[in-house]
PDB file of C-alpha atoms in Angstrom:
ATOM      1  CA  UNK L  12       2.137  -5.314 -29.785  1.00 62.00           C
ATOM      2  CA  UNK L  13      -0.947  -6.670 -32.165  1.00 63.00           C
ATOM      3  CA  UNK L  14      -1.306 -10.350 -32.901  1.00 66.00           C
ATOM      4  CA  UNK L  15      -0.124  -8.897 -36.668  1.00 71.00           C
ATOM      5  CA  UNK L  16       3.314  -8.198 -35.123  1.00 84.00           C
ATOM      6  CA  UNK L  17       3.653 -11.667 -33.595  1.00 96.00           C
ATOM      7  CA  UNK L  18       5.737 -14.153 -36.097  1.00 96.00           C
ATOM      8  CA  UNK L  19       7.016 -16.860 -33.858  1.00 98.00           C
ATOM      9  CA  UNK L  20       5.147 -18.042 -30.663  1.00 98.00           C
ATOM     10  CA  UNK L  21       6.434 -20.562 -28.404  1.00 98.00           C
ATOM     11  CA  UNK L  22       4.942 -23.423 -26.879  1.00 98.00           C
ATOM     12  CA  UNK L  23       6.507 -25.206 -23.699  1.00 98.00           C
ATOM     13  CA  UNK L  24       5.642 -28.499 -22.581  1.00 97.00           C
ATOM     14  CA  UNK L  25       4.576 -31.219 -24.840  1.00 97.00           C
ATOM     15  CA  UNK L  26       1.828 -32.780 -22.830  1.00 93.00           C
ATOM     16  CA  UNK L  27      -1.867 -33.291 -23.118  1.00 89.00           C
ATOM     17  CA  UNK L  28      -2.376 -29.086 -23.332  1.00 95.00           C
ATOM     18  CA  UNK L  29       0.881 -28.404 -25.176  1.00 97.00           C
ATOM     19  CA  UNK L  30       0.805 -29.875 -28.601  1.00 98.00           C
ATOM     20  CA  UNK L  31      -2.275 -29.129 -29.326  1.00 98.00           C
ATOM     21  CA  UNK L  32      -1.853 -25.602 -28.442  1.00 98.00           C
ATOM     22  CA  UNK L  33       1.430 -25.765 -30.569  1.00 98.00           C
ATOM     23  CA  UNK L  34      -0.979 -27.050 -33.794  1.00 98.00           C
ATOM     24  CA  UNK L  35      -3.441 -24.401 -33.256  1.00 98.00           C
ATOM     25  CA  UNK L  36      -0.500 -21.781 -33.530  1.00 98.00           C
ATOM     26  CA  UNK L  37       0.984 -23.544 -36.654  1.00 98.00           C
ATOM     27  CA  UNK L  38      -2.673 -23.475 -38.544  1.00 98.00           C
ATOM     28  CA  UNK L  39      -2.920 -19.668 -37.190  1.00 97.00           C
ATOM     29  CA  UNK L  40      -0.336 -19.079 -39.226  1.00 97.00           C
ATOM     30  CA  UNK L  41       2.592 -18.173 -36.816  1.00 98.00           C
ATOM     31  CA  UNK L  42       6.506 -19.987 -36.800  1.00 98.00           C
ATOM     32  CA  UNK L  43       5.438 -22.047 -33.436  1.00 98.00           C
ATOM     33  CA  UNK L  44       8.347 -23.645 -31.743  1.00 98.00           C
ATOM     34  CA  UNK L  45       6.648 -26.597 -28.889  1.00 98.00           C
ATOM     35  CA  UNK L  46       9.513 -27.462 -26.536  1.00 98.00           C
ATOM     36  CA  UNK L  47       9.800 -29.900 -23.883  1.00 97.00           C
ATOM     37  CA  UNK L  48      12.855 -31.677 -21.345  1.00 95.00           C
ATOM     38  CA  UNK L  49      11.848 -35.477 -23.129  1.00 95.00           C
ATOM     39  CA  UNK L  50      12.767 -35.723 -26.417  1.00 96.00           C
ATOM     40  CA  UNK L  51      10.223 -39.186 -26.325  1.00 96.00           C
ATOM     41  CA  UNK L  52       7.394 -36.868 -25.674  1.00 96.00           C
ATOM     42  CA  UNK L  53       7.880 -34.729 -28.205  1.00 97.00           C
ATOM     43  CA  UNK L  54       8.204 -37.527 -31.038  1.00 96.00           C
ATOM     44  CA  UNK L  55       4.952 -38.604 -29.007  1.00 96.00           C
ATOM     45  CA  UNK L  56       3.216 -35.038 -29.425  1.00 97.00           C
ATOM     46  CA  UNK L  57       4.244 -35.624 -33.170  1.00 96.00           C
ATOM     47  CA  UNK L  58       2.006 -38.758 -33.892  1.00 96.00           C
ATOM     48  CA  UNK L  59      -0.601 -37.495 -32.103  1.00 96.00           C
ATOM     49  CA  UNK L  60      -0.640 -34.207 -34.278  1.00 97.00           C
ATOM     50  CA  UNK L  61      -0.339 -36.299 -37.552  1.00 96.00           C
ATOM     51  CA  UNK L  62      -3.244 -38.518 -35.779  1.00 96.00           C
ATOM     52  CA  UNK L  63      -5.598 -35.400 -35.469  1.00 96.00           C
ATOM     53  CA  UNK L  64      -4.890 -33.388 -37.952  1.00 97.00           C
ATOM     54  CA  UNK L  65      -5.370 -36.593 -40.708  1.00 96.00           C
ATOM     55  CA  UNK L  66      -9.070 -37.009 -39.125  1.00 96.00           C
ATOM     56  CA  UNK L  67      -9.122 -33.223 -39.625  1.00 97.00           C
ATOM     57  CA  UNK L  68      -8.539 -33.613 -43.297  1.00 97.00           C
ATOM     58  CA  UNK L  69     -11.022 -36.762 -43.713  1.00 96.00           C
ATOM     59  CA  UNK L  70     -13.989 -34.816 -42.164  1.00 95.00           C
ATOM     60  CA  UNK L  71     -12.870 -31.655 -44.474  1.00 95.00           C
ATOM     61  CA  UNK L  72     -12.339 -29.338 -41.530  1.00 95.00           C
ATOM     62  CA  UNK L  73      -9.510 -28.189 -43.310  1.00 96.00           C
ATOM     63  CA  UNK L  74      -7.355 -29.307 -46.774  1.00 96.00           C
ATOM     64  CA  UNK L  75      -4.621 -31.318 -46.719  1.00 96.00           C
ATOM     65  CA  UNK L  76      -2.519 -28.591 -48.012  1.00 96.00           C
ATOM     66  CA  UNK L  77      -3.537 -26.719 -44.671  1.00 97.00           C
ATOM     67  CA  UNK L  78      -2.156 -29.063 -42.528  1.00 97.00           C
ATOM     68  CA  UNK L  79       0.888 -29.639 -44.474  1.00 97.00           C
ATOM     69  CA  UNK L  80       1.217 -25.844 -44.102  1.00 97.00           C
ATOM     70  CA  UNK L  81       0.674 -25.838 -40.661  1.00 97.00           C
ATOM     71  CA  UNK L  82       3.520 -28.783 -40.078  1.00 97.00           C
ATOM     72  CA  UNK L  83       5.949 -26.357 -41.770  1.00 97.00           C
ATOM     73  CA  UNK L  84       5.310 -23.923 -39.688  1.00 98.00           C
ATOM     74  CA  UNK L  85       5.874 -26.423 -36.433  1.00 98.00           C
ATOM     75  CA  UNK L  86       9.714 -27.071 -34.890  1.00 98.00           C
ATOM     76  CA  UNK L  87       9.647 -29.148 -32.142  1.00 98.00           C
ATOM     77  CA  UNK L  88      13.332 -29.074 -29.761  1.00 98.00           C
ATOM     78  CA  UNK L  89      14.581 -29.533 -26.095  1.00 97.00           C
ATOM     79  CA  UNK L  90      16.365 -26.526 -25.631  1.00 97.00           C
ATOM     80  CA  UNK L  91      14.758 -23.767 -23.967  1.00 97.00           C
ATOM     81  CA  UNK L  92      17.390 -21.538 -25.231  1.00 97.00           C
ATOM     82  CA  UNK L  93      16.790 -21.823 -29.045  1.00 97.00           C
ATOM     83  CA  UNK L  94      12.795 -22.297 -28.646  1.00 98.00           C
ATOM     84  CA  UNK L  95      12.323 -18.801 -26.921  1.00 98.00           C
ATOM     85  CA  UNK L  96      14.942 -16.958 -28.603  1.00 97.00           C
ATOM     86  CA  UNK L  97      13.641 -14.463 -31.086  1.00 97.00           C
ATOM     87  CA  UNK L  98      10.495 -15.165 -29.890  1.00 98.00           C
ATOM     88  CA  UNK L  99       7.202 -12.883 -29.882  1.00 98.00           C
ATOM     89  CA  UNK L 100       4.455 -14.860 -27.210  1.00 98.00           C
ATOM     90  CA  UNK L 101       4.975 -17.731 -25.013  1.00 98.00           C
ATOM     91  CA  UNK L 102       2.564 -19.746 -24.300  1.00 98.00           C
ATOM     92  CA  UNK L 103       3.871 -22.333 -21.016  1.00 98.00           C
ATOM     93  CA  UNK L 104       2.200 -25.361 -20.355  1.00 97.00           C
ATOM     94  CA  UNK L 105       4.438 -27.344 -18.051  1.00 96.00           C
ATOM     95  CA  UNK L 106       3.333 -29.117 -14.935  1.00 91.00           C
ATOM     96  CA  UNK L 107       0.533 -27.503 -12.890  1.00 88.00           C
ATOM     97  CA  UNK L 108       3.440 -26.417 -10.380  1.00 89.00           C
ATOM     98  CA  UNK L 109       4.209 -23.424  -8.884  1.00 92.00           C
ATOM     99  CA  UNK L 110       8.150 -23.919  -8.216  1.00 94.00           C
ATOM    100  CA  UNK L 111       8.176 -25.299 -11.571  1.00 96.00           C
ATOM    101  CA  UNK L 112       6.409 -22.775 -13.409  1.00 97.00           C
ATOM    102  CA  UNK L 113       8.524 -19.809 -11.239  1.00 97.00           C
ATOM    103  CA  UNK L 114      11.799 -21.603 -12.550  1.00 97.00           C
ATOM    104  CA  UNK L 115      10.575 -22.184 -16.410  1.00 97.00           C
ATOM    105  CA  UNK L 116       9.769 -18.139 -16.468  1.00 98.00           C
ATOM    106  CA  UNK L 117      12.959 -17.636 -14.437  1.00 98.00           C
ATOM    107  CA  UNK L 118      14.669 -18.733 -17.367  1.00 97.00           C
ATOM    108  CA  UNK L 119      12.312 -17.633 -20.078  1.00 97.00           C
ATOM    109  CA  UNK L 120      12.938 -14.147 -19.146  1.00 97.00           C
ATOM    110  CA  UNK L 121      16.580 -14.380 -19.441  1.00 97.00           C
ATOM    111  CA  UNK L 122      15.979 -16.284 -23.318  1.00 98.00           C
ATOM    112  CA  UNK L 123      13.084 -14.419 -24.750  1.00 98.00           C
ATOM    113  CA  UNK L 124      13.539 -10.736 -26.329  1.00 97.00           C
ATOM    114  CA  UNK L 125      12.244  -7.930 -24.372  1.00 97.00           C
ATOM    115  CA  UNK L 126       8.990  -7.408 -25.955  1.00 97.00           C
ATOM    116  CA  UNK L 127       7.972 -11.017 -25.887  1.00 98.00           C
ATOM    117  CA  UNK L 128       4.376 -11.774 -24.082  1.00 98.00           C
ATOM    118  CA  UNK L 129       5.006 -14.673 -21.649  1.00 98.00           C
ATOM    119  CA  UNK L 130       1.602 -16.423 -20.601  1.00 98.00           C
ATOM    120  CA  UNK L 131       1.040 -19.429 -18.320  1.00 98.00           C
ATOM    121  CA  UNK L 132      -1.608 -21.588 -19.584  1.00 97.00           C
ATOM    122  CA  UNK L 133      -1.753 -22.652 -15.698  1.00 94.00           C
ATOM    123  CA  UNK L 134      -5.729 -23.763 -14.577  1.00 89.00           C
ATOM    124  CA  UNK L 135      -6.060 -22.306 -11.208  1.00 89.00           C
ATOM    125  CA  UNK L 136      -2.303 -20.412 -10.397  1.00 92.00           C
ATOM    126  CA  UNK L 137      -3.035 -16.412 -11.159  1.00 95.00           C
ATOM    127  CA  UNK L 138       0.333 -15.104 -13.115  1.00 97.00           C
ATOM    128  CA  UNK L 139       1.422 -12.539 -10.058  1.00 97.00           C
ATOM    129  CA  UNK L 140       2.949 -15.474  -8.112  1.00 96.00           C
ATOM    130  CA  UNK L 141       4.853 -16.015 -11.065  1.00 98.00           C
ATOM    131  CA  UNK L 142       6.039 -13.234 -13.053  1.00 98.00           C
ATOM    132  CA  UNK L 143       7.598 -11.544  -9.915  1.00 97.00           C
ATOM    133  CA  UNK L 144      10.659 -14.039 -11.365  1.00 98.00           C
ATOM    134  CA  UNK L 145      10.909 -12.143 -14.297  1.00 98.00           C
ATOM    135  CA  UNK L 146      11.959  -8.251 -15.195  1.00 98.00           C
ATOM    136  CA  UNK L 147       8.441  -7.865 -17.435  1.00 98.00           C
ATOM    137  CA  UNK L 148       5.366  -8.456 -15.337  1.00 98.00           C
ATOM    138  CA  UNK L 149       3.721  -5.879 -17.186  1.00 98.00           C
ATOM    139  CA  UNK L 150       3.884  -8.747 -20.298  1.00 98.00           C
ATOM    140  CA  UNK L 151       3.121 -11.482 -18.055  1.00 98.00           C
ATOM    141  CA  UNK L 152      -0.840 -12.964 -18.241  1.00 98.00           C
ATOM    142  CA  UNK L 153      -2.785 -16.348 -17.600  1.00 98.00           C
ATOM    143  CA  UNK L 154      -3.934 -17.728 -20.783  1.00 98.00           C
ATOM    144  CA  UNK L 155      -5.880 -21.209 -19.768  1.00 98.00           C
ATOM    145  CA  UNK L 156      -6.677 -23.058 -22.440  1.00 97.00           C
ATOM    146  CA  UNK L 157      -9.203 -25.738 -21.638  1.00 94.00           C
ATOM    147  CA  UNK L 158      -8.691 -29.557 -22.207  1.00 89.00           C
ATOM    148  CA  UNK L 159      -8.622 -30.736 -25.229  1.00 92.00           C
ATOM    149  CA  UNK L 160      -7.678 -27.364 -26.750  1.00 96.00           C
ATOM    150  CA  UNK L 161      -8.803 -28.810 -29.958  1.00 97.00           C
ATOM    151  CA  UNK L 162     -12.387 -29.161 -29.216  1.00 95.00           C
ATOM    152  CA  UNK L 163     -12.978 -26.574 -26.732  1.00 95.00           C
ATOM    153  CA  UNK L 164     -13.203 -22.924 -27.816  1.00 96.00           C
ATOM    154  CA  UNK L 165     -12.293 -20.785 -25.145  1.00 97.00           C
ATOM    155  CA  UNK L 166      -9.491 -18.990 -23.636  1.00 98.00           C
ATOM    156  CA  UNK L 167      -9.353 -17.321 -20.578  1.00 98.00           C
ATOM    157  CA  UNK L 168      -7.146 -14.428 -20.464  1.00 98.00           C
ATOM    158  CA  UNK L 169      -6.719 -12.526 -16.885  1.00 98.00           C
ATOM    159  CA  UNK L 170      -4.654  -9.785 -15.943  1.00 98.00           C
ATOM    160  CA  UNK L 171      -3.071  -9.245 -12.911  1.00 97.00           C
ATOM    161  CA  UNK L 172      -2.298  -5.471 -11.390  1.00 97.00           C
ATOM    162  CA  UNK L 173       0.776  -5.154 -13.381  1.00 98.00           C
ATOM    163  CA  UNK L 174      -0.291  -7.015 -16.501  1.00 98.00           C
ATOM    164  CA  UNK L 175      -0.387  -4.020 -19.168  1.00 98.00           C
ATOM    165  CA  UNK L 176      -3.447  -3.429 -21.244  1.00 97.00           C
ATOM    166  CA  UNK L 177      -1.386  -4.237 -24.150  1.00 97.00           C
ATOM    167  CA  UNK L 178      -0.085  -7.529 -23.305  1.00 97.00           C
ATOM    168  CA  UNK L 179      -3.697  -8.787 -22.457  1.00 98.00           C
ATOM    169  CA  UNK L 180      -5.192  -7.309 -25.890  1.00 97.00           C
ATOM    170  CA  UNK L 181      -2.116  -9.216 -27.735  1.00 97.00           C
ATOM    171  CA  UNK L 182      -3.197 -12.255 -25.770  1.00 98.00           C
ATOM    172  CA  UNK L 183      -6.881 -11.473 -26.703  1.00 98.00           C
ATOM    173  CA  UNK L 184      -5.500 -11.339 -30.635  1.00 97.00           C
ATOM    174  CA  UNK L 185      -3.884 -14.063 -30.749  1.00 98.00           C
ATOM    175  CA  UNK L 186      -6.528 -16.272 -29.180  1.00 98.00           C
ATOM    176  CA  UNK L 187      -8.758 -14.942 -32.425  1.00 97.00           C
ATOM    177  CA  UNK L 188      -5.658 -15.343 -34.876  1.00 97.00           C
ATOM    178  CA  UNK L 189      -6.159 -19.327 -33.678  1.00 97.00           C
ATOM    179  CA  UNK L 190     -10.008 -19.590 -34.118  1.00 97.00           C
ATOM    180  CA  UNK L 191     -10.461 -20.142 -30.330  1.00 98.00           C
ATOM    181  CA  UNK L 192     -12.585 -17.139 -28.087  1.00 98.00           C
ATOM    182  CA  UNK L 193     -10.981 -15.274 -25.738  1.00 98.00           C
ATOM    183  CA  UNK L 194     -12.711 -14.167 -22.430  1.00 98.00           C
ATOM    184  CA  UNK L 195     -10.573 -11.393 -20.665  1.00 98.00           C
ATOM    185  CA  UNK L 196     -10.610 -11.207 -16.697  1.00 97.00           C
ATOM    186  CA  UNK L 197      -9.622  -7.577 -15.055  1.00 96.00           C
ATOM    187  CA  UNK L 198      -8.840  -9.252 -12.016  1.00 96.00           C
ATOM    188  CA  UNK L 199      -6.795 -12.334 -10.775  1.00 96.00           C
ATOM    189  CA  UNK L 200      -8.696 -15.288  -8.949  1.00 93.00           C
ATOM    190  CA  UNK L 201      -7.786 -18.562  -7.821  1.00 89.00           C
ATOM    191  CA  UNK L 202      -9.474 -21.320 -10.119  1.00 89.00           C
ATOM    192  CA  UNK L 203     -10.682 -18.042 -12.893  1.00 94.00           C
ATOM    193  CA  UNK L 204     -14.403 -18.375 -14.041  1.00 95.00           C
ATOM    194  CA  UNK L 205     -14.814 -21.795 -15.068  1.00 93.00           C
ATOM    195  CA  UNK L 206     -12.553 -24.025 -13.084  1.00 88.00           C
ATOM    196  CA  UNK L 207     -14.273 -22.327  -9.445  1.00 90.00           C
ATOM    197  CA  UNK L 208     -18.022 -23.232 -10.892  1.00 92.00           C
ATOM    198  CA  UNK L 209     -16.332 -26.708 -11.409  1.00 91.00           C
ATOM    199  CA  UNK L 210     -14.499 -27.071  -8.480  1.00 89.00           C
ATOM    200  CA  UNK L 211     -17.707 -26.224  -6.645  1.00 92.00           C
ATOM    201  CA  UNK L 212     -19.380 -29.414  -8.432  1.00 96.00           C
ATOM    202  CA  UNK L 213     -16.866 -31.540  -7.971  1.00 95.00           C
ATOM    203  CA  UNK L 214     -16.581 -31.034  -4.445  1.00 95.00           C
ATOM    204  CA  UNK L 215     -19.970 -31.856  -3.851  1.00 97.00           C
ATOM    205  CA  UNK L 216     -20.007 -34.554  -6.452  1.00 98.00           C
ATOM    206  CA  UNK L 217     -16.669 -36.226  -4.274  1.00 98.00           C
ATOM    207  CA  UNK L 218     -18.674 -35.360  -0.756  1.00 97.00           C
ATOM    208  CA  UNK L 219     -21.413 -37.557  -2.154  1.00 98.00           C
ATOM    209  CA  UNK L 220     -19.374 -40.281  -2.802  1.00 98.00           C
ATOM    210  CA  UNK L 221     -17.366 -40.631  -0.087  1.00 97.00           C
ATOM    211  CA  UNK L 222     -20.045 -39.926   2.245  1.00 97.00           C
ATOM    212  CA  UNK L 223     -21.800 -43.242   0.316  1.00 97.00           C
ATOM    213  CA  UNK L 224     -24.614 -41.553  -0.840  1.00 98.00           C
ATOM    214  CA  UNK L 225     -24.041 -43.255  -4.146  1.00 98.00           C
ATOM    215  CA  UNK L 226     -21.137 -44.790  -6.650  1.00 97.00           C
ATOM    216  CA  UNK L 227     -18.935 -43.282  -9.065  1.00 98.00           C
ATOM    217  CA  UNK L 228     -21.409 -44.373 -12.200  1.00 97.00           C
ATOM    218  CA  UNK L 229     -24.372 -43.171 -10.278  1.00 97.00           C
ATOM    219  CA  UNK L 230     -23.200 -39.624  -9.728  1.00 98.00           C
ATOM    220  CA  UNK L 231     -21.870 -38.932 -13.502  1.00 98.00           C
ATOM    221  CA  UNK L 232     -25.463 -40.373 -14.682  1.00 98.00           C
ATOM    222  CA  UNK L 233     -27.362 -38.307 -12.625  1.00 98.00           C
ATOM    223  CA  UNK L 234     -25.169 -35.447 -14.327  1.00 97.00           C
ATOM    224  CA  UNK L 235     -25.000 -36.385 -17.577  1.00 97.00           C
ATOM    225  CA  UNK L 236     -28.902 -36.924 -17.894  1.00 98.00           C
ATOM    226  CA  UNK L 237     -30.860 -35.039 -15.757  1.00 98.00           C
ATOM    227  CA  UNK L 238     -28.390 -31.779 -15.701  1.00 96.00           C
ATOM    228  CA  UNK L 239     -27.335 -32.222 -19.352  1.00 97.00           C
ATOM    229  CA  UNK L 240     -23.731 -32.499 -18.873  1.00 95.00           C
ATOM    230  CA  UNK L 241     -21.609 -33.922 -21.467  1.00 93.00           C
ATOM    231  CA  UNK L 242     -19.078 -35.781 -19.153  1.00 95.00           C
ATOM    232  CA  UNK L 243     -19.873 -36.290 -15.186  1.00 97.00           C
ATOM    233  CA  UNK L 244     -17.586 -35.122 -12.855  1.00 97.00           C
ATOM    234  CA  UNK L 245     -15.787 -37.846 -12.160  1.00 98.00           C
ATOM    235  CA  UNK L 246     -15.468 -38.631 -15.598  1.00 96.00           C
ATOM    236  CA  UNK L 247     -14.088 -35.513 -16.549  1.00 94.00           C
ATOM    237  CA  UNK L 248     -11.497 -36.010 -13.668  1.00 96.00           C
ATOM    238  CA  UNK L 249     -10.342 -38.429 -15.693  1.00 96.00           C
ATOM    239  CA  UNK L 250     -10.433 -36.679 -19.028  1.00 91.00           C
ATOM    240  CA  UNK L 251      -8.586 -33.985 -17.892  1.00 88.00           C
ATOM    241  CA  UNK L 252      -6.243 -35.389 -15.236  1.00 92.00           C
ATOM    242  CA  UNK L 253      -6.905 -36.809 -11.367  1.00 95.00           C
ATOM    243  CA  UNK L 254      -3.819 -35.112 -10.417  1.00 93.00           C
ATOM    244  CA  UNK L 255      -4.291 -31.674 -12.193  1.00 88.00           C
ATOM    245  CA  UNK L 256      -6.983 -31.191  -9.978  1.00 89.00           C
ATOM    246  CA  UNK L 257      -5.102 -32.940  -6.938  1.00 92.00           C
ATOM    247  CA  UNK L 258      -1.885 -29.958  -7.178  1.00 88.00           C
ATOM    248  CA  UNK L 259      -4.713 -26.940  -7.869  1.00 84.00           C
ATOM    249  CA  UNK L 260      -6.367 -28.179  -4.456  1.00 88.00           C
ATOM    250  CA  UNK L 261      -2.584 -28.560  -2.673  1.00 89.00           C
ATOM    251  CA  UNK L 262      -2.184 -25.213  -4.269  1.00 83.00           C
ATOM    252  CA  UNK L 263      -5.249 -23.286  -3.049  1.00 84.00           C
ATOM    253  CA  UNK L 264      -4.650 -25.374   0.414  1.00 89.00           C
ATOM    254  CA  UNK L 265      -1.003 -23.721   0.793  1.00 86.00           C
ATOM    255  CA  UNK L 266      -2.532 -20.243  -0.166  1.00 83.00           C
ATOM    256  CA  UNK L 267      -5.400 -20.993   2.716  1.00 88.00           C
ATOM    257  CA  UNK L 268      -4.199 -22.895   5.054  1.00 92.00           C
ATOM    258  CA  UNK L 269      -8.005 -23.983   5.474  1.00 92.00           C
ATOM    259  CA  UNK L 270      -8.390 -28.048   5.644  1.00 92.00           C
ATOM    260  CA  UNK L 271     -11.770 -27.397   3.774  1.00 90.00           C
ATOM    261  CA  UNK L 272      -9.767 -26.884   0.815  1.00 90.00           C
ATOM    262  CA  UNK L 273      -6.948 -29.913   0.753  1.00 92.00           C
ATOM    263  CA  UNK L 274      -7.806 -32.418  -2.029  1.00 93.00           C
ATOM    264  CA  UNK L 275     -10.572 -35.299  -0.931  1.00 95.00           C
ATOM    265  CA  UNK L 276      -9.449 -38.132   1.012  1.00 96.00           C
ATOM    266  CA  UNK L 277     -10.258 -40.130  -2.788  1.00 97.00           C
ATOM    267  CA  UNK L 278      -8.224 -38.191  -4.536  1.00 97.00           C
ATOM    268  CA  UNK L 279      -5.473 -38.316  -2.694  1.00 96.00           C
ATOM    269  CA  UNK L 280      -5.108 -42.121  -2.647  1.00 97.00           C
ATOM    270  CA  UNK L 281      -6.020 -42.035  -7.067  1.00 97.00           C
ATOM    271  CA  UNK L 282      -2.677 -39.573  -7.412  1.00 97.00           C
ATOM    272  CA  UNK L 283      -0.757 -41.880  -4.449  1.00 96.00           C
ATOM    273  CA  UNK L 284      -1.628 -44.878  -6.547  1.00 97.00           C
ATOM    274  CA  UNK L 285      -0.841 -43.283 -10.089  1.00 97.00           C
ATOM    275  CA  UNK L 286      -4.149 -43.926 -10.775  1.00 97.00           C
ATOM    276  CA  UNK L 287      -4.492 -40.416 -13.274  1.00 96.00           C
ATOM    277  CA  UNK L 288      -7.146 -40.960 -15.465  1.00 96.00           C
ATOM    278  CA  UNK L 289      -7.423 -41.800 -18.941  1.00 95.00           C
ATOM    279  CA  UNK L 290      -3.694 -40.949 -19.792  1.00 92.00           C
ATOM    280  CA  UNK L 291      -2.570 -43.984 -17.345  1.00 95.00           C
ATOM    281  CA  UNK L 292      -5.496 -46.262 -18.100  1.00 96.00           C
ATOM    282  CA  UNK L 293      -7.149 -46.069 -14.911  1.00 97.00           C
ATOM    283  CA  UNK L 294      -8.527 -43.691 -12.792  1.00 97.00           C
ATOM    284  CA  UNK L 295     -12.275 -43.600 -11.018  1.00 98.00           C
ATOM    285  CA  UNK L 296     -12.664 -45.918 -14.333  1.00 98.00           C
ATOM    286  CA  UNK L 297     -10.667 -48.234 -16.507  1.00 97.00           C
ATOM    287  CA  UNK L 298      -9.433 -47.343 -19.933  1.00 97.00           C
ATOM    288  CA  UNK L 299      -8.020 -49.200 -23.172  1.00 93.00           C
ATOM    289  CA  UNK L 300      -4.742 -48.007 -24.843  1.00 88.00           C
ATOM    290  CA  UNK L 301      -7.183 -45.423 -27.390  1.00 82.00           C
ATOM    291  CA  UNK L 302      -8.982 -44.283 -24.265  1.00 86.00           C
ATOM    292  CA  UNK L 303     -12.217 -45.612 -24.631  1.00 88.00           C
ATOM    293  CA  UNK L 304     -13.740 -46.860 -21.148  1.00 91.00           C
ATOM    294  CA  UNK L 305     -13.547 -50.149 -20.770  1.00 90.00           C
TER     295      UNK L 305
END
């Protein structure tokens, strides 16, 4: 199947990744159904769209008759049933679970047609412990999209042993269809390309700080100027999530069983406190209701 024979793609969960993964469907031009459990975070998802795509229109990255177009083409619902049925590609972006992502494509693959692609937009979990649920892990791939799928253009795409070479070029298509570059991995890894370089960095980065070497502030300044980085890492731990990191480590630990890879001691105690980041106000800083550090 080509990224011309997909009509209607389906996005589940409404979170951080999901919408905006949803609106970059709409403007590519498919019937994009986003679905999630709370109907409150959907109706969320909704102002946020309206939010972005409005500052879209004012700095003329597209017309307003684009994003109307693009609205048209978005249906937002809580039943799993009607958003996969009739469906071409999935696109799941639910909790960074395994037991919940296993149950999600337990069900998709009873829902969805046949021919329908099902990708998990999962960070660090490689498809194969997944789409052993379903009857079609030949049409089963990783597609991660990284945060905030609006800004950032690139997709990683990985196949596992049974993912076909079709399913990964339809994945490959339909990241172009939606502006965004897809980067296609032969082989299944924990953590992909990007997210092991980071992890690597962030370890270190939360070694250094424990260990009292220096604070918080210190570390992301040292990154941010003398290695060029946009965000330090503790900075983008809170940009992206505490605890998205927090269940990749539990994940990787469980796969292991090596101590050396169980979330820092710091980390731990952010997640125990609810202390996420920038999408609960507080994290390894403090945050204002728009998000800007405070």
């Amino acid at each position: 199947m080509k990224a011309e024979n997909v009509n209607k793609v389906t996005v589940l969960g409404a979170g951080s990744m999901g919408h905006q993964i949803a609106i970059l469907c709409a403007l590519g031009g498919f019937t994009t159904y986003l679905q999630d459990i709370n109907e409150d975070a959907l109706q969320k998802a909704r102002e946020q769209l309206e939010g972005h795509m409005s500052r879209w229109v004012k700095k003329e990255k597209i017309s307003e008759g684009k994003k109307e177009e693009a609205f048209s083409k978005l249906y937002m619902t809580t039943s799993l049933e009607e958003a996969a049925a009739e469906t071409d590609f999935v696109i799941e972006a639910v909790v960074e679970k395994l037991e919940v992502k296993r149950e999600v494509f337990e069900k998709l693959d009873q829902y969805a047609p046949s021919h329908a692609v099902l990708a998990t937009n999962s960070s660090t979990i490689v498809n194969s412990k997944i789409a052993d649920v379903t009857s079609r892990p030949d049409k089963v791939c990783n597609m991660h999209f990284f945060f905030p799928p609006l800004v950032m253009d690139c997709v990683e795409v990985v196949k596992s042993d049974a993912t076909s070479e079709k399913t990964a070029q339809t994945a490959m298509d339909v990241c172009k269809r939606i502006g965004r570059t897809g980067v296609l991995l032969q082989k299944e890894i924990y953590g992909f390309i990007a997210n092991r370089i980071l992890f690597a960095l962030t370890k270190e980065a939360l070694s250094l700080y424990e260990e009292g070497y220096a604070d918080v502030e210190d570390i992301d300044v040292i990154c941010e100027k003398a290695l060029n980085h946009p965000l330090g890492p503790f900075g983008l731990m809170d940009l992206s999530g505490i605890d998205v990191g927090y269940y990749g480590n539990m994940q990787l630990y469980k796969e292991t069983g090596n101590p050396a890879d169980k979330p820092a001691k710091s980390v731990e105690e952010k997640v125990k406190a609810g202390e996420l980041g920038r999408k609960t106000g507080k994290g390894w800083y403090n945050y204002d209701e728009k998000g800007a550090k405070v």
